[in-house]
């Protein structure tokens, strides 16, 4: 889901549950204006409020905000490699870089 659809999705869930903006605002401890701003994409919910909203609606956070973009490709292996490289001294990093460049020929 892209950011333009975030508020619309939040609104759709609220309406599907038969709740008013006032009811949601009261349950979350915010103002109805805040809920309106979220639904009209003028602001985004904080993580804390978003978590409460998910609980209120009986859904998961990822169902509210969408899944990761397909082009996001960081994996546990990527992070492990990065962390290992960060522990190397400069000379070893330079050797590793030359080795990688040779592999990519």
PDB file of C-alpha atoms in Angstrom:
ATOM      1  CA  UNK A   1       0.000   0.000   0.000  1.00  0.00           C
ATOM      2  CA  UNK A   2       1.372   3.410  -0.813  1.00  0.00           C
ATOM      3  CA  UNK A   3       1.191   6.411   1.490  1.00  0.00           C
ATOM      4  CA  UNK A   4      -1.612   8.022  -0.540  1.00  0.00           C
ATOM      5  CA  UNK A   5      -3.937   5.140   0.364  1.00  0.00           C
ATOM      6  CA  UNK A   6      -3.036   4.948   4.055  1.00  0.00           C
ATOM      7  CA  UNK A   7      -5.732   7.307   5.338  1.00  0.00           C
ATOM      8  CA  UNK A   8      -8.335   5.908   2.976  1.00  0.00           C
ATOM      9  CA  UNK A   9      -7.580   2.417   4.249  1.00  0.00           C
ATOM     10  CA  UNK A  10      -7.853   3.557   7.880  1.00  0.00           C
ATOM     11  CA  UNK A  11     -11.206   5.204   7.083  1.00  0.00           C
ATOM     12  CA  UNK A  12     -12.488   2.120   5.274  1.00  0.00           C
ATOM     13  CA  UNK A  13     -11.685  -0.084   8.272  1.00  0.00           C
ATOM     14  CA  UNK A  14     -13.460   2.337  10.626  1.00  0.00           C
ATOM     15  CA  UNK A  15     -16.548   2.479   8.441  1.00  0.00           C
ATOM     16  CA  UNK A  16     -16.573  -1.299   7.967  1.00  0.00           C
ATOM     17  CA  UNK A  17     -16.670  -1.664  11.756  1.00  0.00           C
ATOM     18  CA  UNK A  18     -19.568   0.814  11.960  1.00  0.00           C
ATOM     19  CA  UNK A  19     -17.615   3.282  14.079  1.00  0.00           C
ATOM     20  CA  UNK A  20     -17.738   7.065  13.907  1.00  0.00           C
ATOM     21  CA  UNK A  21     -14.667   9.266  14.035  1.00  0.00           C
ATOM     22  CA  UNK A  22     -15.813  10.387  17.484  1.00  0.00           C
ATOM     23  CA  UNK A  23     -15.991   6.803  18.751  1.00  0.00           C
ATOM     24  CA  UNK A  24     -12.531   5.972  17.419  1.00  0.00           C
ATOM     25  CA  UNK A  25     -11.087   9.195  18.799  1.00  0.00           C
ATOM     26  CA  UNK A  26     -12.529   8.497  22.240  1.00  0.00           C
ATOM     27  CA  UNK A  27     -11.225   4.920  22.235  1.00  0.00           C
ATOM     28  CA  UNK A  28      -7.739   6.078  21.227  1.00  0.00           C
ATOM     29  CA  UNK A  29      -7.607   9.138  23.465  1.00  0.00           C
ATOM     30  CA  UNK A  30      -7.261  11.602  20.583  1.00  0.00           C
ATOM     31  CA  UNK A  31      -9.516  14.227  19.032  1.00  0.00           C
ATOM     32  CA  UNK A  32     -11.975  13.571  16.205  1.00  0.00           C
ATOM     33  CA  UNK A  33     -10.009  16.172  14.216  1.00  0.00           C
ATOM     34  CA  UNK A  34      -6.906  13.999  14.503  1.00  0.00           C
ATOM     35  CA  UNK A  35      -8.813  11.019  13.097  1.00  0.00           C
ATOM     36  CA  UNK A  36     -10.131  13.223  10.289  1.00  0.00           C
ATOM     37  CA  UNK A  37      -6.606  14.408   9.476  1.00  0.00           C
ATOM     38  CA  UNK A  38      -5.363  10.815   9.341  1.00  0.00           C
ATOM     39  CA  UNK A  39      -8.220   9.698   7.097  1.00  0.00           C
ATOM     40  CA  UNK A  40      -7.631  12.641   4.754  1.00  0.00           C
ATOM     41  CA  UNK A  41      -3.881  11.961   4.566  1.00  0.00           C
ATOM     42  CA  UNK A  42      -2.947  15.207   6.293  1.00  0.00           C
ATOM     43  CA  UNK A  43      -1.115  13.368   9.072  1.00  0.00           C
ATOM     44  CA  UNK A  44      -0.038   9.851   9.948  1.00  0.00           C
ATOM     45  CA  UNK A  45      -0.762   8.047  13.182  1.00  0.00           C
ATOM     46  CA  UNK A  46       2.082   7.643  15.619  1.00  0.00           C
ATOM     47  CA  UNK A  47       3.208   4.076  16.155  1.00  0.00           C
ATOM     48  CA  UNK A  48       1.578   4.068  19.596  1.00  0.00           C
ATOM     49  CA  UNK A  49      -1.799   5.231  18.252  1.00  0.00           C
ATOM     50  CA  UNK A  50      -1.502   2.923  15.254  1.00  0.00           C
ATOM     51  CA  UNK A  51      -0.941  -0.013  17.617  1.00  0.00           C
ATOM     52  CA  UNK A  52      -4.025   0.943  19.625  1.00  0.00           C
ATOM     53  CA  UNK A  53      -6.029   1.329  16.405  1.00  0.00           C
ATOM     54  CA  UNK A  54      -4.994  -2.150  15.274  1.00  0.00           C
ATOM     55  CA  UNK A  55      -6.074  -3.568  18.629  1.00  0.00           C
ATOM     56  CA  UNK A  56      -9.371  -1.666  18.464  1.00  0.00           C
ATOM     57  CA  UNK A  57     -10.038  -3.048  14.982  1.00  0.00           C
ATOM     58  CA  UNK A  58      -8.800  -6.549  15.755  1.00  0.00           C
ATOM     59  CA  UNK A  59      -6.208  -6.506  12.994  1.00  0.00           C
ATOM     60  CA  UNK A  60      -2.428  -6.538  12.648  1.00  0.00           C
ATOM     61  CA  UNK A  61      -0.206  -3.511  12.096  1.00  0.00           C
ATOM     62  CA  UNK A  62       0.900  -4.737   8.672  1.00  0.00           C
ATOM     63  CA  UNK A  63      -2.729  -5.031   7.572  1.00  0.00           C
ATOM     64  CA  UNK A  64      -3.118  -1.332   8.406  1.00  0.00           C
ATOM     65  CA  UNK A  65       0.016   0.024   6.786  1.00  0.00           C
ATOM     66  CA  UNK A  66       0.668  -2.589   4.113  1.00  0.00           C
ATOM     67  CA  UNK A  67       3.502  -4.932   3.410  1.00  0.00           C
ATOM     68  CA  UNK A  68       7.088  -4.134   2.503  1.00  0.00           C
ATOM     69  CA  UNK A  69       7.725  -2.807  -0.970  1.00  0.00           C
ATOM     70  CA  UNK A  70       8.901  -5.561  -3.326  1.00  0.00           C
ATOM     71  CA  UNK A  71      12.129  -3.675  -4.056  1.00  0.00           C
ATOM     72  CA  UNK A  72      13.048  -3.759  -0.359  1.00  0.00           C
ATOM     73  CA  UNK A  73      15.565  -6.575  -0.332  1.00  0.00           C
ATOM     74  CA  UNK A  74      17.497  -6.358   2.907  1.00  0.00           C
ATOM     75  CA  UNK A  75      17.714  -9.779   4.417  1.00  0.00           C
ATOM     76  CA  UNK A  76      19.194 -11.213   7.548  1.00  0.00           C
ATOM     77  CA  UNK A  77      22.192 -12.286   5.483  1.00  0.00           C
ATOM     78  CA  UNK A  78      22.695  -8.724   4.203  1.00  0.00           C
ATOM     79  CA  UNK A  79      22.701  -7.409   7.766  1.00  0.00           C
ATOM     80  CA  UNK A  80      25.046 -10.176   8.917  1.00  0.00           C
ATOM     81  CA  UNK A  81      27.482  -9.388   6.093  1.00  0.00           C
ATOM     82  CA  UNK A  82      27.331  -5.680   6.864  1.00  0.00           C
ATOM     83  CA  UNK A  83      28.000  -6.267  10.553  1.00  0.00           C
ATOM     84  CA  UNK A  84      30.922  -8.589   9.751  1.00  0.00           C
ATOM     85  CA  UNK A  85      32.436  -6.059   7.350  1.00  0.00           C
ATOM     86  CA  UNK A  86      32.113  -3.264   9.898  1.00  0.00           C
ATOM     87  CA  UNK A  87      34.339  -5.270  12.268  1.00  0.00           C
ATOM     88  CA  UNK A  88      37.202  -5.479   9.725  1.00  0.00           C
ATOM     89  CA  UNK A  89      40.167  -3.138   9.675  1.00  0.00           C
ATOM     90  CA  UNK A  90      40.620  -0.791   6.695  1.00  0.00           C
ATOM     91  CA  UNK A  91      43.249  -2.944   4.947  1.00  0.00           C
ATOM     92  CA  UNK A  92      41.062  -6.032   5.110  1.00  0.00           C
ATOM     93  CA  UNK A  93      38.049  -4.040   3.839  1.00  0.00           C
ATOM     94  CA  UNK A  94      40.117  -2.898   0.842  1.00  0.00           C
ATOM     95  CA  UNK A  95      41.163  -6.499   0.098  1.00  0.00           C
ATOM     96  CA  UNK A  96      37.569  -7.673   0.393  1.00  0.00           C
ATOM     97  CA  UNK A  97      36.399  -4.941  -1.977  1.00  0.00           C
ATOM     98  CA  UNK A  98      39.041  -5.942  -4.556  1.00  0.00           C
ATOM     99  CA  UNK A  99      37.978  -9.581  -4.244  1.00  0.00           C
ATOM    100  CA  UNK A 100      34.317  -8.663  -4.793  1.00  0.00           C
ATOM    101  CA  UNK A 101      35.260  -6.555  -7.815  1.00  0.00           C
ATOM    102  CA  UNK A 102      37.126  -9.550  -9.275  1.00  0.00           C
ATOM    103  CA  UNK A 103      34.084 -11.798  -8.762  1.00  0.00           C
ATOM    104  CA  UNK A 104      31.908  -9.327 -10.647  1.00  0.00           C
ATOM    105  CA  UNK A 105      34.062  -9.290 -13.779  1.00  0.00           C
TER     106      UNK A 105
END
